[in-house]
Amino acid sequence: MTNRYDEAFSKSINDPNGFWGEAAEDCHWYKKWDKVLDDSRKPFYRWFVGGELNSCYNAVDFHVENGRADQAAIIYDSPVSDTKRTITYRELLGEVSNFAGVLASLGVVKGDRVLIYMPMVPETAVAMLACARLGAVHSVVFGGFAPKEVATRINDAKPKVIISASCGIEVKRIIPYKPLLDEAIKMAEFKPEKCIILQRPMSKADMTAGRDLDWNELMSKATPHGCVPVAATDPLYILYTSGTTGVPKGVVRDNGGHVVALKWSMRYIYNVKPGDVYWAASDVGWVVGHSYIVYAPLFLGCTTILYEGKPVGTPDAGAFWRVISEHKVKVLFTAPTAFRAIKREDPKALLLKNYDLSCFQALFLAGERSDPDTLNWAATNLNKPIIDHWWQTETGWAICANCLGLHHFPVKYGSPTKAVPGWNVMVLDENSQPVGAGTIGALVVKLPLPPGSLPTLWNNDAGYLSSYLDQFPGYYLTGDAGFIDEDGYVSVMTRLDDIINVAGHRLSTGAMEEILADHQDVAECAVIGVGDELKGQVPLGFIVLKSGVTKAHEQVIKEVVQMVRDRIGPVAAFKTATVVARLPKTRSGKILRGTMQKIADSLAFNTPATIDDPTTLDEIKTSLKAIGYAK
Ligand code: COA
Ligand code: AMP
């Protein structure tokens, strides 16, 4: 017997034009599309070609004009600054149109890039929406990245204007953002014309005369600006994400497919309705923040929570329960690591008893593999559906999920359930052949990808092809490996490349190796991800010193740790390294990172037949034991 999920899935694959054309009727268009799916330039597919719309109009103006003007659009809850603020759709429209006016007065027009390096304050969402209003392309950079990472993004995106704030707040620590931005601009070859700085009361930034402008001053004399119609295929934003080298990939999101897919996902994956309160406890600097703090909840006319705090320590492990009960949150979306943090502080969930969570409908987890312990703990204590779902920066929304708005399937721990409508997920072997149920292989999506997923990389069609499409022609390579069982449940097991997930943040060990290799005393190095009780994974470095180096090992380690922090940022959480005499390699010289990872995590492993010298594995094991791994 089929259910609504089966019907939707099969229509989305067999009749994508009909399926997504119908979904697009739920959005506001200045001009309807000529074609739903344009496949005339395979493997580049485009959605809603010929259509014109504005993402900001769909997120804000539409609701003001359709009875939601006085409903809360954003609830800003910031335990770290002791602030709570509710912004209605009417107020949001005022702020966004004024800030769009500010940007326009600085010469920002459709197609210009604007870089946003901001903490979790409502002004960040206002800035993003103001860009969308003008048809300008925003590129938000997560606050935990170091100046060099910001500089790389400035050079690639070439923003006319940069928007930043005087500081962010990490629990009780003030992090001055402005000096980081100044350094980034100094490092970058491309220079922005202007910077707009939001001065936060807890730390004022020094301004650079002629370049830096004060957010509040500009807003006090702003002239509101209306929505500029853009083509459905025009870019809405660029979001950089870790690739396999130190150079991040600029994932492009278009306007039309994005509105359609995200609005659809709110109804059918998350099962929320206009007016509901939705909370993605992430950061606007990540894709989760783009899609589910800012755009999707506003497209549907929900209230979104913008939370500037942590799951623990702001002030305690009851913070999430407080926010849910106080603001009547129906759906929470976060990374499993947040729940591991809460579980660690309050294993019996005693703080939960202080709050009324009757409003709460479901918890969605993503960003890393959900471990059964955490799932169990959340399910037992919350007594609500706990939904693991799988997606990536590139896809913009979930590839696999238990689509609560269509059909609630029984949960199988360790699986994000089934392919979401639009995503034809398959598992291929190295010869591009589909494998049988239960067999692990490369997780791929048969083209075309659905609306909302990346159409290409910024200014880099060739990189898009080589990173995602060349390996298995006709399929999108997710970079994850896994299997599909006989019931169609997908399990995502591991990455096929050097990407690791640290506290739900995606990082490249290759990028860290590039930094370690830059140290004057380092001859060779390797960085692997090792299991961590709180963060899921953390990076761990192995260093082979150049011959003749007499410096204390601890000193070299201290220096490389600092180098990673300086160049990638604190978010890399690179804190441990060990000096070894040699790295285990194959006879052709390939470092056996996978085997090293298994040894570090105390897992069973087979000595690879291609290993050059098996005794190197014993040496690695001894070094790892000395620092608490390989038990
Ligand atoms: N600006 C500046 N620094 C930041 C930052 C920001 N926006 N975000 C994080 N950092 C810093 C942290 O202060 C920390 O610095 P430290 O090494 O000096 O302590 C470092 O980057 C690592 O941060 P994080 O990985 O967040 O670790 P944490 O120990 O501070 O917190 C958790 C751990 C689990 C509580 C936290 O990661 C969390 O809440 N994660 C779940 C939600 C989430 O962010 N998901 C993302 C994808 S959905
Ligand atoms: P990001 O682009 O930062 O969202 O990271 C995407 C990667 O995180 C994916 O390719 C997976 O490796 C991992 N990931 C995200 N969600 C899940 C999940 N539910 N289960 C397993 N891995 C996940």
mmCIF file with all atom_site columns, C-alpha atoms in Angstrom, residues 132-196:
data_model
loop_
_atom_site.group_PDB
_atom_site.id
_atom_site.type_symbol
_atom_site.label_atom_id
_atom_site.label_alt_id
_atom_site.label_comp_id
_atom_site.label_asym_id
_atom_site.label_entity_id
_atom_site.label_seq_id
_atom_site.pdbx_PDB_ins_code
_atom_site.Cartn_x
_atom_site.Cartn_y
_atom_site.Cartn_z
_atom_site.occupancy
_atom_site.B_iso_or_equiv
_atom_site.pdbx_formal_charge
_atom_site.auth_seq_id
_atom_site.auth_comp_id
_atom_site.auth_asym_id
_atom_site.auth_atom_id
_atom_site.pdbx_PDB_model_num
ATOM 1  C CA . ALA A 1 132 ? 18.405 39.516 -1.442 1.00 0.00 ? 132 ALA A CA 1
ATOM 2  C CA . ARG A 1 133 ? 16.082 42.523 -1.759 1.00 0.00 ? 133 ARG A CA 1
ATOM 3  C CA . LEU A 1 134 ? 18.534 44.233 -4.107 1.00 0.00 ? 134 LEU A CA 1
ATOM 4  C CA . GLY A 1 135 ? 19.494 41.073 -5.965 1.00 0.00 ? 135 GLY A CA 1
ATOM 5  C CA . ALA A 1 136 ? 23.002 41.400 -4.501 1.00 0.00 ? 136 ALA A CA 1
ATOM 6  C CA . VAL A 1 137 ? 24.794 38.151 -3.683 1.00 0.00 ? 137 VAL A CA 1
ATOM 7  C CA . HIS A 1 138 ? 25.699 37.685 -0.036 1.00 0.00 ? 138 HIS A CA 1
ATOM 8  C CA . SER A 1 139 ? 28.510 35.566 1.243  1.00 0.00 ? 139 SER A CA 1
ATOM 9  C CA . VAL A 1 140 ? 28.350 34.942 4.967  1.00 0.00 ? 140 VAL A CA 1
ATOM 10 C CA . VAL A 1 141 ? 31.561 33.845 6.686  1.00 0.00 ? 141 VAL A CA 1
ATOM 11 C CA . PHE A 1 142 ? 31.293 32.011 10.016 1.00 0.00 ? 142 PHE A CA 1
ATOM 12 C CA . GLY A 1 143 ? 32.697 34.057 12.913 1.00 0.00 ? 143 GLY A CA 1
ATOM 13 C CA . GLY A 1 144 ? 34.978 31.278 14.138 1.00 0.00 ? 144 GLY A CA 1
ATOM 14 C CA . PHE A 1 145 ? 37.154 31.515 11.003 1.00 0.00 ? 145 PHE A CA 1
ATOM 15 C CA . ALA A 1 146 ? 40.517 33.271 11.151 1.00 0.00 ? 146 ALA A CA 1
ATOM 16 C CA . PRO A 1 147 ? 41.468 36.296 9.002  1.00 0.00 ? 147 PRO A CA 1
ATOM 17 C CA . LYS A 1 148 ? 43.232 34.172 6.401  1.00 0.00 ? 148 LYS A CA 1
ATOM 18 C CA . GLU A 1 149 ? 40.045 32.215 5.701  1.00 0.00 ? 149 GLU A CA 1
ATOM 19 C CA . VAL A 1 150 ? 38.122 35.485 5.447  1.00 0.00 ? 150 VAL A CA 1
ATOM 20 C CA . ALA A 1 151 ? 40.783 36.856 3.085  1.00 0.00 ? 151 ALA A CA 1
ATOM 21 C CA . THR A 1 152 ? 40.490 33.802 0.805  1.00 0.00 ? 152 THR A CA 1
ATOM 22 C CA . ARG A 1 153 ? 36.761 34.377 0.575  1.00 0.00 ? 153 ARG A CA 1
ATOM 23 C CA . ILE A 1 154 ? 37.224 38.119 -0.095 1.00 0.00 ? 154 ILE A CA 1
ATOM 24 C CA . ASN A 1 155 ? 39.594 37.324 -2.955 1.00 0.00 ? 155 ASN A CA 1
ATOM 25 C CA . ASP A 1 156 ? 37.190 34.831 -4.487 1.00 0.00 ? 156 ASP A CA 1
ATOM 26 C CA . ALA A 1 157 ? 33.877 36.659 -4.010 1.00 0.00 ? 157 ALA A CA 1
ATOM 27 C CA . LYS A 1 158 ? 35.258 40.190 -4.570 1.00 0.00 ? 158 LYS A CA 1
ATOM 28 C CA . PRO A 1 159 ? 32.677 41.940 -2.391 1.00 0.00 ? 159 PRO A CA 1
ATOM 29 C CA . LYS A 1 160 ? 31.939 45.607 -2.996 1.00 0.00 ? 160 LYS A CA 1
ATOM 30 C CA . VAL A 1 161 ? 30.916 45.990 0.648  1.00 0.00 ? 161 VAL A CA 1
ATOM 31 C CA . ILE A 1 162 ? 31.696 44.015 3.814  1.00 0.00 ? 162 ILE A CA 1
ATOM 32 C CA . ILE A 1 163 ? 29.338 44.004 6.785  1.00 0.00 ? 163 ILE A CA 1
ATOM 33 C CA . SER A 1 164 ? 30.686 43.126 10.200 1.00 0.00 ? 164 SER A CA 1
ATOM 34 C CA . ALA A 1 165 ? 30.290 43.835 13.891 1.00 0.00 ? 165 ALA A CA 1
ATOM 35 C CA . SER A 1 166 ? 32.568 45.038 16.634 1.00 0.00 ? 166 SER A CA 1
ATOM 36 C CA . CYS A 1 167 ? 32.450 41.680 18.401 1.00 0.00 ? 167 CYS A CA 1
ATOM 37 C CA . GLY A 1 168 ? 30.967 38.265 18.968 1.00 0.00 ? 168 GLY A CA 1
ATOM 38 C CA . ILE A 1 169 ? 30.457 36.641 22.358 1.00 0.00 ? 169 ILE A CA 1
ATOM 39 C CA . GLU A 1 170 ? 31.586 33.106 23.121 1.00 0.00 ? 170 GLU A CA 1
ATOM 40 C CA . VAL A 1 171 ? 29.867 32.236 26.410 1.00 0.00 ? 171 VAL A CA 1
ATOM 41 C CA . LYS A 1 172 ? 31.559 34.899 28.557 1.00 0.00 ? 172 LYS A CA 1
ATOM 42 C CA . ARG A 1 173 ? 34.433 35.781 26.231 1.00 0.00 ? 173 ARG A CA 1
ATOM 43 C CA . ILE A 1 174 ? 34.180 38.851 23.999 1.00 0.00 ? 174 ILE A CA 1
ATOM 44 C CA . ILE A 1 175 ? 35.714 38.110 20.599 1.00 0.00 ? 175 ILE A CA 1
ATOM 45 C CA . PRO A 1 176 ? 36.551 41.371 18.816 1.00 0.00 ? 176 PRO A CA 1
ATOM 46 C CA . TYR A 1 177 ? 35.648 40.711 15.173 1.00 0.00 ? 177 TYR A CA 1
ATOM 47 C CA . LYS A 1 178 ? 36.789 44.044 13.770 1.00 0.00 ? 178 LYS A CA 1
ATOM 48 C CA . PRO A 1 179 ? 40.562 43.506 14.229 1.00 0.00 ? 179 PRO A CA 1
ATOM 49 C CA . LEU A 1 180 ? 40.127 40.126 12.532 1.00 0.00 ? 180 LEU A CA 1
ATOM 50 C CA . LEU A 1 181 ? 38.326 41.786 9.645  1.00 0.00 ? 181 LEU A CA 1
ATOM 51 C CA . ASP A 1 182 ? 40.993 44.512 9.374  1.00 0.00 ? 182 ASP A CA 1
ATOM 52 C CA . GLU A 1 183 ? 43.679 41.857 9.190  1.00 0.00 ? 183 GLU A CA 1
ATOM 53 C CA . ALA A 1 184 ? 41.715 39.892 6.599  1.00 0.00 ? 184 ALA A CA 1
ATOM 54 C CA . ILE A 1 185 ? 41.337 42.962 4.393  1.00 0.00 ? 185 ILE A CA 1
ATOM 55 C CA . LYS A 1 186 ? 45.051 43.687 4.788  1.00 0.00 ? 186 LYS A CA 1
ATOM 56 C CA . MET A 1 187 ? 45.882 40.145 3.665  1.00 0.00 ? 187 MET A CA 1
ATOM 57 C CA . ALA A 1 188 ? 43.412 40.081 0.763  1.00 0.00 ? 188 ALA A CA 1
ATOM 58 C CA . GLU A 1 189 ? 44.453 41.186 -2.705 1.00 0.00 ? 189 GLU A CA 1
ATOM 59 C CA . PHE A 1 190 ? 40.947 42.397 -3.438 1.00 0.00 ? 190 PHE A CA 1
ATOM 60 C CA . LYS A 1 191 ? 39.811 45.369 -1.344 1.00 0.00 ? 191 LYS A CA 1
ATOM 61 C CA . PRO A 1 192 ? 36.169 46.218 -0.590 1.00 0.00 ? 192 PRO A CA 1
ATOM 62 C CA . GLU A 1 193 ? 35.062 49.808 -1.153 1.00 0.00 ? 193 GLU A CA 1
ATOM 63 C CA . LYS A 1 194 ? 33.269 50.137 2.176  1.00 0.00 ? 194 LYS A CA 1
ATOM 64 C CA . CYS A 1 195 ? 32.751 48.264 5.452  1.00 0.00 ? 195 CYS A CA 1
ATOM 65 C CA . ILE A 1 196 ? 29.636 48.678 7.532  1.00 0.00 ? 196 ILE A CA 1
#
